[in-house]
Coordinates of C-alpha atoms (C1' of nucleotides) in Angstrom, one line a residue:
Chain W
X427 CA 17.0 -6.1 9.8
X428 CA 18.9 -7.8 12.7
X429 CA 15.9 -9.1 14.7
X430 CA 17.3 -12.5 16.2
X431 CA 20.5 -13.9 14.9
X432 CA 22.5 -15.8 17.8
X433 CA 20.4 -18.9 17.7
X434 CA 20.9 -22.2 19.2
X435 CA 22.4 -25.2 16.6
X436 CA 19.7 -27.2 16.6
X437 CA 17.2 -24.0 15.9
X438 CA 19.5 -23.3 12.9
X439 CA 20.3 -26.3 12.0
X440 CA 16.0 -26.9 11.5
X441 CA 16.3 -23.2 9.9
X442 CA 18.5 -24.4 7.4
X443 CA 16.4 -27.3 6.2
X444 CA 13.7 -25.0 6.3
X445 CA 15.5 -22.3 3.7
X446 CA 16.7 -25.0 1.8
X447 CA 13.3 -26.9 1.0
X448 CA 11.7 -23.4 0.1
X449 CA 14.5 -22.3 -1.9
X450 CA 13.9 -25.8 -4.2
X451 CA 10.5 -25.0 -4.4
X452 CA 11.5 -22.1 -6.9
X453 CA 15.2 -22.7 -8.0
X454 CA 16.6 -26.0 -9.1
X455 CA 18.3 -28.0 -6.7
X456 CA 21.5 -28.7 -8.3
X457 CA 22.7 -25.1 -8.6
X458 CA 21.6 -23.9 -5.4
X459 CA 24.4 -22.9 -3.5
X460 CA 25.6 -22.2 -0.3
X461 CA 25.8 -18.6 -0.2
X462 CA 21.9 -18.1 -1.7
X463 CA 20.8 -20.4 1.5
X464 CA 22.8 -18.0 4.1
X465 CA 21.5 -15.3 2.4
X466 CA 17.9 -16.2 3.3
X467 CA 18.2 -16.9 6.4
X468 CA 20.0 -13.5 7.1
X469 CA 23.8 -14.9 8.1
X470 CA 26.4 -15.0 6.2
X471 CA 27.6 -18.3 4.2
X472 CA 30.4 -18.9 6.4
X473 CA 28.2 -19.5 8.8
X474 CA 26.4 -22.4 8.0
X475 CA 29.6 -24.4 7.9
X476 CA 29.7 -24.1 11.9
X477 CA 26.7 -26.5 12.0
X478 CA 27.0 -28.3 8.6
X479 CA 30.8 -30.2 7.7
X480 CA 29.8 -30.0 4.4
X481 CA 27.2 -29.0 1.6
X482 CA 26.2 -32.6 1.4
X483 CA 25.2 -32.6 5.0
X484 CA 23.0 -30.3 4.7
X485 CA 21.4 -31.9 1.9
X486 CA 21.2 -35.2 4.2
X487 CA 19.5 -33.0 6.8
X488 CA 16.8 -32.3 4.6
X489 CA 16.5 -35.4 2.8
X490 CA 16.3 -36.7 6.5
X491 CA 13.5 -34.0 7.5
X492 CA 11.5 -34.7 4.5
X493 CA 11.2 -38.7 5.2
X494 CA 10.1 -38.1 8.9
X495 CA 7.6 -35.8 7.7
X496 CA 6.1 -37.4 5.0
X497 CA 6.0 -40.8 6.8
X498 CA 4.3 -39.2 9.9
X499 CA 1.6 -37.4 7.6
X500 CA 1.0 -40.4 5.6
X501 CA 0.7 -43.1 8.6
X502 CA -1.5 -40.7 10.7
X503 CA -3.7 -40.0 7.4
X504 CA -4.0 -44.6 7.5
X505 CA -4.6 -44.9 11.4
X506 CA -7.3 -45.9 12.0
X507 CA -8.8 -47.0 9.1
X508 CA -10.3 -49.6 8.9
X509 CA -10.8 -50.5 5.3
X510 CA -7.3 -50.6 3.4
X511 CA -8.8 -49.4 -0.2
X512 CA -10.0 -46.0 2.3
X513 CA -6.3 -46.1 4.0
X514 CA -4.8 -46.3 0.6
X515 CA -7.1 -43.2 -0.7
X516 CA -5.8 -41.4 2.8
X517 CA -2.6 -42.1 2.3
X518 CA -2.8 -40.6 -1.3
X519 CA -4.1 -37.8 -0.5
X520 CA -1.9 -36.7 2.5
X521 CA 0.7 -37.6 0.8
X522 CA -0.6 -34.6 -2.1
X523 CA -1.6 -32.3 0.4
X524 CA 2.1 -32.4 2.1
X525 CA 3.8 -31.6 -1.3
X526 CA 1.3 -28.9 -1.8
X527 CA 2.4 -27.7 1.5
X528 CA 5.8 -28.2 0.3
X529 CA 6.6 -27.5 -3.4
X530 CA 10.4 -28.1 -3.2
X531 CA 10.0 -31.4 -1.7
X532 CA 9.5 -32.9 -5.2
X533 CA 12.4 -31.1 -6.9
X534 CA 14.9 -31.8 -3.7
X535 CA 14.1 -35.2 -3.8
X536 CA 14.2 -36.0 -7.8
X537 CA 17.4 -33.7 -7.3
X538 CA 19.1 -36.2 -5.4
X539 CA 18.1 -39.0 -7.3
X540 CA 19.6 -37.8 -10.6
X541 CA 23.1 -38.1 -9.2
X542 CA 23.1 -41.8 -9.8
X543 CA 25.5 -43.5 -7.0
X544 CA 26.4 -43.0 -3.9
X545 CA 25.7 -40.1 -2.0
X546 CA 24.4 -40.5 1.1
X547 CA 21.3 -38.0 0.7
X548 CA 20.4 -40.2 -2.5
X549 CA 20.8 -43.5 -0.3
X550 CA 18.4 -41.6 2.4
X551 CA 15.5 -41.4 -0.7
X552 CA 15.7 -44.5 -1.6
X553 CA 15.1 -45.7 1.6
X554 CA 12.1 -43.5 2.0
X555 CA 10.8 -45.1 -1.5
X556 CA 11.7 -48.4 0.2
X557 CA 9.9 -48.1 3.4
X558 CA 6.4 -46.1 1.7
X559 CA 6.9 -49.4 -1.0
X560 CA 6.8 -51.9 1.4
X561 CA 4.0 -49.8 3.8
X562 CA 1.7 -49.8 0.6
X563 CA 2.5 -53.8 -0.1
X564 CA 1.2 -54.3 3.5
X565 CA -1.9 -52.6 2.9
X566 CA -2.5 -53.8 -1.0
X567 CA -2.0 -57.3 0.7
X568 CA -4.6 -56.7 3.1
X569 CA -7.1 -55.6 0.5
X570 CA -5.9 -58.6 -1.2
X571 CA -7.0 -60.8 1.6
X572 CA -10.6 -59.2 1.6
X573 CA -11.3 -59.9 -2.0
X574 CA -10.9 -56.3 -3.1
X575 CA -8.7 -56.5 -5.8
X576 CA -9.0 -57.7 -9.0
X577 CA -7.8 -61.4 -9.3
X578 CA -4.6 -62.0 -10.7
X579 CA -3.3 -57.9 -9.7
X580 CA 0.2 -58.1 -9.5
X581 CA 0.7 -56.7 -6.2
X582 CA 4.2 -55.0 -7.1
X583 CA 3.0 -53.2 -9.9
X584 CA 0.3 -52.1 -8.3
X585 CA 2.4 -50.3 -5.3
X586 CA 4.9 -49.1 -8.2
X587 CA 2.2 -47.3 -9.9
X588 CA 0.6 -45.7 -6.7
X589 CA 3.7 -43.8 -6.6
X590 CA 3.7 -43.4 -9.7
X591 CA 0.4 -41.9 -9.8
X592 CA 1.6 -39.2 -7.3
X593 CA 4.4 -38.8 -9.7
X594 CA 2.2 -38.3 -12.8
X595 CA 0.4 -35.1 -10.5
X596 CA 3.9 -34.0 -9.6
X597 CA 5.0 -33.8 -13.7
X598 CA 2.1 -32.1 -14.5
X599 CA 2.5 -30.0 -12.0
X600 CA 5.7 -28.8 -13.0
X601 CA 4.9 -28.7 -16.4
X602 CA 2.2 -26.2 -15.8
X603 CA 4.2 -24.3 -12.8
X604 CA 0.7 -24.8 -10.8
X605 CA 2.0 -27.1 -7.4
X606 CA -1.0 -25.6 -5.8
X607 CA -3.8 -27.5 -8.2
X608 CA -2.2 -30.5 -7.3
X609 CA -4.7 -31.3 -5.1
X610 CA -7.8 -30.7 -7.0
X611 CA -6.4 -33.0 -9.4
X612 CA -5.5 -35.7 -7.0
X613 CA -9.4 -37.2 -6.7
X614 CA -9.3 -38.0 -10.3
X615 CA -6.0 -39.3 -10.5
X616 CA -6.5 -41.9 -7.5
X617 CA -9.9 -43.1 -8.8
X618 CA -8.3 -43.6 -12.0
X619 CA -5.9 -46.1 -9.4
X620 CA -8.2 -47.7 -7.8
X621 CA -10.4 -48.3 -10.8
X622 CA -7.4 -50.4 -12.0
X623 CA -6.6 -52.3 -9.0
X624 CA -9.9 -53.2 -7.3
X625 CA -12.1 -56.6 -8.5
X626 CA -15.3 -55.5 -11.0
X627 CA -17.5 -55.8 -8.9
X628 CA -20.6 -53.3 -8.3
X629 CA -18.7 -50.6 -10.3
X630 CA -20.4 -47.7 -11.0
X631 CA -20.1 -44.4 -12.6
Chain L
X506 CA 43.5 -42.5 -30.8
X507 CA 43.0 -39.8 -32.9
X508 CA 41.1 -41.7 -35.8
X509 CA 38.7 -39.0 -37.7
X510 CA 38.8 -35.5 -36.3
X511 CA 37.4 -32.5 -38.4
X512 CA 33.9 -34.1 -38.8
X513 CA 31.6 -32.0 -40.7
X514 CA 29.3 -29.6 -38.5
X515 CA 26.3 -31.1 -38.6
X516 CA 27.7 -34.2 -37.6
X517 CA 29.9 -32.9 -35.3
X518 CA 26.7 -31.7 -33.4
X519 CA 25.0 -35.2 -33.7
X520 CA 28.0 -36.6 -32.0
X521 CA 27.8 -33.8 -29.5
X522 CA 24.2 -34.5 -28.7
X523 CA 25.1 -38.4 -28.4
X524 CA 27.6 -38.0 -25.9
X525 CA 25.4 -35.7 -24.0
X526 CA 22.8 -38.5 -24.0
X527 CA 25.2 -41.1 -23.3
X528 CA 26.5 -39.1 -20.5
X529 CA 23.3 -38.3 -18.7
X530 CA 23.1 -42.6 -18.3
X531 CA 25.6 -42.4 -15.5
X532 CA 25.7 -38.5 -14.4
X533 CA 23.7 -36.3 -12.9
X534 CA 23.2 -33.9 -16.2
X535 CA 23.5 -30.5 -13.3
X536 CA 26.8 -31.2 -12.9
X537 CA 27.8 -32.0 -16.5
X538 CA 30.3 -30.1 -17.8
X539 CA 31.4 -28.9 -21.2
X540 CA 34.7 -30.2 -20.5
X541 CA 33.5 -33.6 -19.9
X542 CA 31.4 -33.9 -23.4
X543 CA 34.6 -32.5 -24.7
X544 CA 36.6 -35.3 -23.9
X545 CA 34.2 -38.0 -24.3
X546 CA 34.4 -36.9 -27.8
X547 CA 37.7 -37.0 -28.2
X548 CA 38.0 -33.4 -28.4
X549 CA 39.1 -29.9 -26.9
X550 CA 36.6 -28.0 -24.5
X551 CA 37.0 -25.2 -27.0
X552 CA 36.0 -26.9 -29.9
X553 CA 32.0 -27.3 -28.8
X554 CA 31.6 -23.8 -29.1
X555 CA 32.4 -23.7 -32.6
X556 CA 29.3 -25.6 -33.4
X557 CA 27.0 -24.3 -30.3
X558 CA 26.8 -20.5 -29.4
X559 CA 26.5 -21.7 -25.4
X560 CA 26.0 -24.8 -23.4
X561 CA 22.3 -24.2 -23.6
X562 CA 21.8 -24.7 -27.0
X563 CA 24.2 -27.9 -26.2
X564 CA 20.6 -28.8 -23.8
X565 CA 18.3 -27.1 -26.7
X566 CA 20.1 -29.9 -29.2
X567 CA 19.8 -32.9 -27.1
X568 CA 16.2 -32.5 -25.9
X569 CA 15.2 -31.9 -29.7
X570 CA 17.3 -34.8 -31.0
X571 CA 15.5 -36.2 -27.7
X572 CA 11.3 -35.1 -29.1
X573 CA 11.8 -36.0 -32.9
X574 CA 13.3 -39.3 -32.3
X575 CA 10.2 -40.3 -29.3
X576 CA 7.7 -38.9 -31.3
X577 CA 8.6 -40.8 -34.5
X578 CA 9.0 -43.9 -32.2
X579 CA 5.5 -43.7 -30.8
X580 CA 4.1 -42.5 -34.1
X581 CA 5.2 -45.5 -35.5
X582 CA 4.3 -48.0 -32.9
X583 CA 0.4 -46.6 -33.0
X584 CA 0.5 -46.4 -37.2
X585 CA -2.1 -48.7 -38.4
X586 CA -3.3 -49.9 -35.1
X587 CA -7.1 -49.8 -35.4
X588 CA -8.1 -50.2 -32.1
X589 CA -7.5 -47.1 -29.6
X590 CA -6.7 -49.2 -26.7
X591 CA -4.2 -51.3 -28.4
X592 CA -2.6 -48.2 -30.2
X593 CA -2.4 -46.7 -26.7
X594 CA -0.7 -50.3 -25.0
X595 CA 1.5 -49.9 -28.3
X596 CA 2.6 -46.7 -27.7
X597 CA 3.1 -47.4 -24.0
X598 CA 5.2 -50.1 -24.9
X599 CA 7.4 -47.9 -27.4
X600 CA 8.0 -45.5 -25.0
X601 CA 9.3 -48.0 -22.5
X602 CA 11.5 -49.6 -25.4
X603 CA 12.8 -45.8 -26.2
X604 CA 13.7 -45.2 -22.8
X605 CA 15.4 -48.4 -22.1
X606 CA 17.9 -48.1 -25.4
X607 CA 18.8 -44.4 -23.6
X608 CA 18.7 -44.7 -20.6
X609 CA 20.4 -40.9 -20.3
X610 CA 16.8 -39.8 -21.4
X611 CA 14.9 -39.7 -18.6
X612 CA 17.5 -38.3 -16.4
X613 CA 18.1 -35.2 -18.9
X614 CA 14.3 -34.7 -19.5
X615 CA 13.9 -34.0 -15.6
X616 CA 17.0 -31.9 -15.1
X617 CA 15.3 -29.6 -17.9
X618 CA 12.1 -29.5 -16.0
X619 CA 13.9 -29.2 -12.9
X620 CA 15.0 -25.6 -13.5
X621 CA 12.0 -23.8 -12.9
X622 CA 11.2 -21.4 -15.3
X623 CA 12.6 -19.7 -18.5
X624 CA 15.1 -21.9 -20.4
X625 CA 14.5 -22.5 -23.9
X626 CA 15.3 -26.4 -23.2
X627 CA 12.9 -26.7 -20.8
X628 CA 10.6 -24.7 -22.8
X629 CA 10.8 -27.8 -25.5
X630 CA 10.3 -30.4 -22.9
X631 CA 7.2 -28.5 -21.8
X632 CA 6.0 -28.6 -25.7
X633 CA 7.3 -32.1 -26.2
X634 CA 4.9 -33.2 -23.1
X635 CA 2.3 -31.2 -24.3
X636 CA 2.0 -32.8 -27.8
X637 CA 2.3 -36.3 -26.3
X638 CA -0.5 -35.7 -24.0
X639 CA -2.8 -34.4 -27.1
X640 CA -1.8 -37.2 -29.2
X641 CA -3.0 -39.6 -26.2
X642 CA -6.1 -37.8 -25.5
X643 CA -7.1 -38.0 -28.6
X644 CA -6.9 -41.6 -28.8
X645 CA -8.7 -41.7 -25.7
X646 CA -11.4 -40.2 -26.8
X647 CA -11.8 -41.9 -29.9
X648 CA -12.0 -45.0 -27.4
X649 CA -15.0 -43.4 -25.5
X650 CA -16.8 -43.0 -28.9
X651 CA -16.1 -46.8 -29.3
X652 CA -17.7 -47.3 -25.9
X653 CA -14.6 -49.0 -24.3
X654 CA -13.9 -46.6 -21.6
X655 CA -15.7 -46.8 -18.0
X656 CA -18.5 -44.0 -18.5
X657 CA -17.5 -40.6 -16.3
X658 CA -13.9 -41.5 -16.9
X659 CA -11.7 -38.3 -17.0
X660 CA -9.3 -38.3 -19.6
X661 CA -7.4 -35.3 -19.1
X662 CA -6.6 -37.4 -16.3
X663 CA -6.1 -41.0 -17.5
X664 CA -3.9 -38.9 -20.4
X665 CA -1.7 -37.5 -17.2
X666 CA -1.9 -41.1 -15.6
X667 CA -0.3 -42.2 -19.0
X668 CA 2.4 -40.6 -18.8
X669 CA 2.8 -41.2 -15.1
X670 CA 2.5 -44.6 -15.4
X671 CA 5.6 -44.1 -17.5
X672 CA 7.0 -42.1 -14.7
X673 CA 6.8 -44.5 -11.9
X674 CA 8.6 -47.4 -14.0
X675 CA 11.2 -44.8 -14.9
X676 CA 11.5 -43.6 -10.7
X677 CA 11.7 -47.2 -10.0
X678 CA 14.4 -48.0 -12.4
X679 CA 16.1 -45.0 -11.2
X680 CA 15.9 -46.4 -7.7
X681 CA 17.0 -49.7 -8.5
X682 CA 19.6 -48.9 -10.9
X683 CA 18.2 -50.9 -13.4
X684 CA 17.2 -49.5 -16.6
X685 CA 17.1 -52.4 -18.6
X686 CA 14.3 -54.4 -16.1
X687 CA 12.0 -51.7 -17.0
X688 CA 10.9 -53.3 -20.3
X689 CA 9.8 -56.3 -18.1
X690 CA 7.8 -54.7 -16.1
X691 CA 5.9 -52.5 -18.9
X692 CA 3.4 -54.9 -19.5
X693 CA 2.0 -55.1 -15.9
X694 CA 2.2 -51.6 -15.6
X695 CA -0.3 -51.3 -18.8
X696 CA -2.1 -54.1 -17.6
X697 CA -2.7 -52.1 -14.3
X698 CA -3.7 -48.6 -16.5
X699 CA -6.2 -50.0 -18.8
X700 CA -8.1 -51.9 -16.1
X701 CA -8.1 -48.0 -14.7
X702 CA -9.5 -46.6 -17.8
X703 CA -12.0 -49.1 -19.9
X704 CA -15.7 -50.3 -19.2
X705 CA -16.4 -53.0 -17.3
X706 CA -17.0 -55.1 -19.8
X707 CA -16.4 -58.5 -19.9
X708 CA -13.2 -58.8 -18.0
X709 CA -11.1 -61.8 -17.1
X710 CA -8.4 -62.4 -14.9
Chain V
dC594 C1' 48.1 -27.0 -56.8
dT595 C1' 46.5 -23.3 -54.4
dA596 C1' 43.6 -20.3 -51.7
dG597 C1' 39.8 -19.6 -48.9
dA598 C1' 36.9 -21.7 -45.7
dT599 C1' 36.0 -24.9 -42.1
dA600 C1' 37.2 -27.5 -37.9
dG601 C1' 40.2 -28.0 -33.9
dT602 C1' 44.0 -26.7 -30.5
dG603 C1' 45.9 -24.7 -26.4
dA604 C1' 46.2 -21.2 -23.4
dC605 C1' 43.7 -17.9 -21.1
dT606 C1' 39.9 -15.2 -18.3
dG607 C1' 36.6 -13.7 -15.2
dA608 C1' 33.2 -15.4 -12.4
dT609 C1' 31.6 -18.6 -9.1
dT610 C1' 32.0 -22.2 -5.7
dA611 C1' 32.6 -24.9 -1.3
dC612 C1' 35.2 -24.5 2.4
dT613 C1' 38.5 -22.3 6.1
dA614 C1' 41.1 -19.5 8.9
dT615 C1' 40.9 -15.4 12.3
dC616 C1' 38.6 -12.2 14.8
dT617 C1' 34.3 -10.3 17.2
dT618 C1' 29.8 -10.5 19.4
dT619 C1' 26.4 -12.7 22.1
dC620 C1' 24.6 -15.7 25.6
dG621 C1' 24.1 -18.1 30.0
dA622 C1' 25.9 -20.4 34.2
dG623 C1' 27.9 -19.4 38.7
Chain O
dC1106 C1' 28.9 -9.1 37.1
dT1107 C1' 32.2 -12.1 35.0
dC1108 C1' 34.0 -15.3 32.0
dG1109 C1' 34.2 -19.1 29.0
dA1110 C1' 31.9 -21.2 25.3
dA1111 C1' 28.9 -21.0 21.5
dA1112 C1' 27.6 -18.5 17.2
dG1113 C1' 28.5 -15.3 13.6
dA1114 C1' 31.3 -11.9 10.6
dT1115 C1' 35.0 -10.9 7.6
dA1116 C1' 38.1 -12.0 4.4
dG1117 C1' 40.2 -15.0 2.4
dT1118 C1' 41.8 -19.7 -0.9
dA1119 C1' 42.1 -23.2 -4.2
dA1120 C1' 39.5 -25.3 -7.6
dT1121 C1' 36.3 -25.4 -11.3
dC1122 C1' 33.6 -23.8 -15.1
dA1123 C1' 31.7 -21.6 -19.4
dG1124 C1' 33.2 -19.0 -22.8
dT1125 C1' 37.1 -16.4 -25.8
dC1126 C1' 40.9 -15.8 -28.8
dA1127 C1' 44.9 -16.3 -31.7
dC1128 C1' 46.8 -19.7 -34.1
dT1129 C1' 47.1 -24.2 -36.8
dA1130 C1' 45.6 -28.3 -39.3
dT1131 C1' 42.6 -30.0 -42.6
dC1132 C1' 39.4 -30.1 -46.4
dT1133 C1' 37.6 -28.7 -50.9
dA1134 C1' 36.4 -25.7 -55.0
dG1135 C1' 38.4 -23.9 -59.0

DNA sequence: CTAGATAGTGACTGATTACTATCTTTCGAG
DNA sequence: CTCGAAAGATAGTAATCAGTCACTATCTAG
């Protein structure tokens, strides 16, 4: 059962993220604990505190890995596309795709939101909210700017409930304990969006 | 300090369920303990388990206090409304109101459905969410037979968008630390939804 | 006024937790 | 092959938490 232990820091530094985002997909954040993420990964839980100075690091870490993934997959889904209504819809459905990939990613990150203040993990998510926010205002703009939208759309709103969409798929997701289904739902849900941001023109069913 | 101890039981458990409300405003509801509702009472640690059998049933109280209370709200707000859309932007707007006198609500609500399976709290969240998405699709529908919905909308989705559109004020209010904006924002959020769901009918900026 | 019932106190317990020493094993450069 | 450094094991510690228990204060029915 001892295949390879004796790995570099970085390697189990990454391991650990790893553990810990798969963990969250089945057991809730908040009471996961130090000793149940050793434990998967085969070490014991002193361990991890050679790479880690504290519990919140490691939750950092993984906040951290989460926002440079989910960026990456989101922009590469948008480059290159021309039209921002189609960059929008590609950036919806990577973003879906990735959680599916991941189901604890949605449970880590509300996780750290609950705890209201100031950790720096929950400081790291709202940034990532901040950053996708603003990436989504850029392109709503744009559609904007090629008379896409509906006149008078309030452009804030309108990134708000993109994310909010997502989060709608997320809920129901955890209320039916079915993260994989996510993505068949996701069409629906995001033509449902863009039916309430675009301008009426040339609609059909 | 110590005004009016020995409350009745049943009051002493409303209390209880307050404070647990109250305290999920500014905590993270994980790491709550029964010592903390305790004292918030003005009470000893011992003394909750006189009127609950377990700090779960403390969760069980609050999350039904929690479903009568939203229920009856939205119930209300819809009563007598004739039109289906404007009962919908009516219960939408109840909901918002709900949330932003507790703002402990959403935060407890996702903690339950954070743990992933068996609790009998998260259980009642799961039911709670279930009824409010029957009571919406049925409204829905009723606005399909009126003719005011786009024709191929899906409203098991535009139900789940409902509620997610509720969702993505709540996540932006939780990252801006600002429960109370989210009443201001309501109305363009609903504004946003309806233009997803209803015919293109004569439709104005 | 009294007695039984109800509500609350204070002190305790066993389990769990993040974190830390001290010692041992493994790895890789020279 | 050797040796120092990196990584892990083992065995702790102090703190915290839900839940218990024996006792006390308070209320209320008769």
């Amino acid at each position: 059962m001892s295949q390879r232990q004796h790995l570099p820091a970085d390697e189990r530094r990454e391991r650990t993220v790893e553990a810990v985002i798969e963990l969250c997909g089945r057991e809730e954040p908040a009471t996961l604990t130090t000793g149940r993420i050793a434990r998967r990964m085969g070490v014991t839980q002193g361990a991890l505190f050679r790479h880690f100075a504290s519990k919140e690091a490691i939750w950092e870490a993984a906040v951290t890995w989460i926002a440079e993934r989910v960026m990456a997959r989101v922009a590469a889904a948008a480059e290159g596309v021309e039209d921002p209504l189609a960059a929008l819809e590609a950036m919806f459905l990577a973003h879906v795709a990735f959680i599916a990939e991941h189901p604890g990613v949605p449970r880590l990150l509300m996780g750290q939101l609950q705890h209201p203040r100031p950790t720096a993990a929950g400081r790291l998510v709202r940034e990532l909210l901040e950053r996708y926010r603003r990436r989504l205002l850029g392109l709503l703009e744009e559609a904007g700017r090629r008379g896409q939208l509906r006149a008078g759309l309030d452009l804030e709103a309108a990134a708000t409930q993109f994310i909010g969409c997502v989060q709608g798929l997320v809920l129901q997701s955890l209320i039916a304990d079915d993260v994989a289904g996510i993505v068949d739902r996701a069409p629906a849900a995001f033509e449902l969006y863009r039916h309430g941001i675009r301008a009426d023109a040339g609609g059909d069913a």
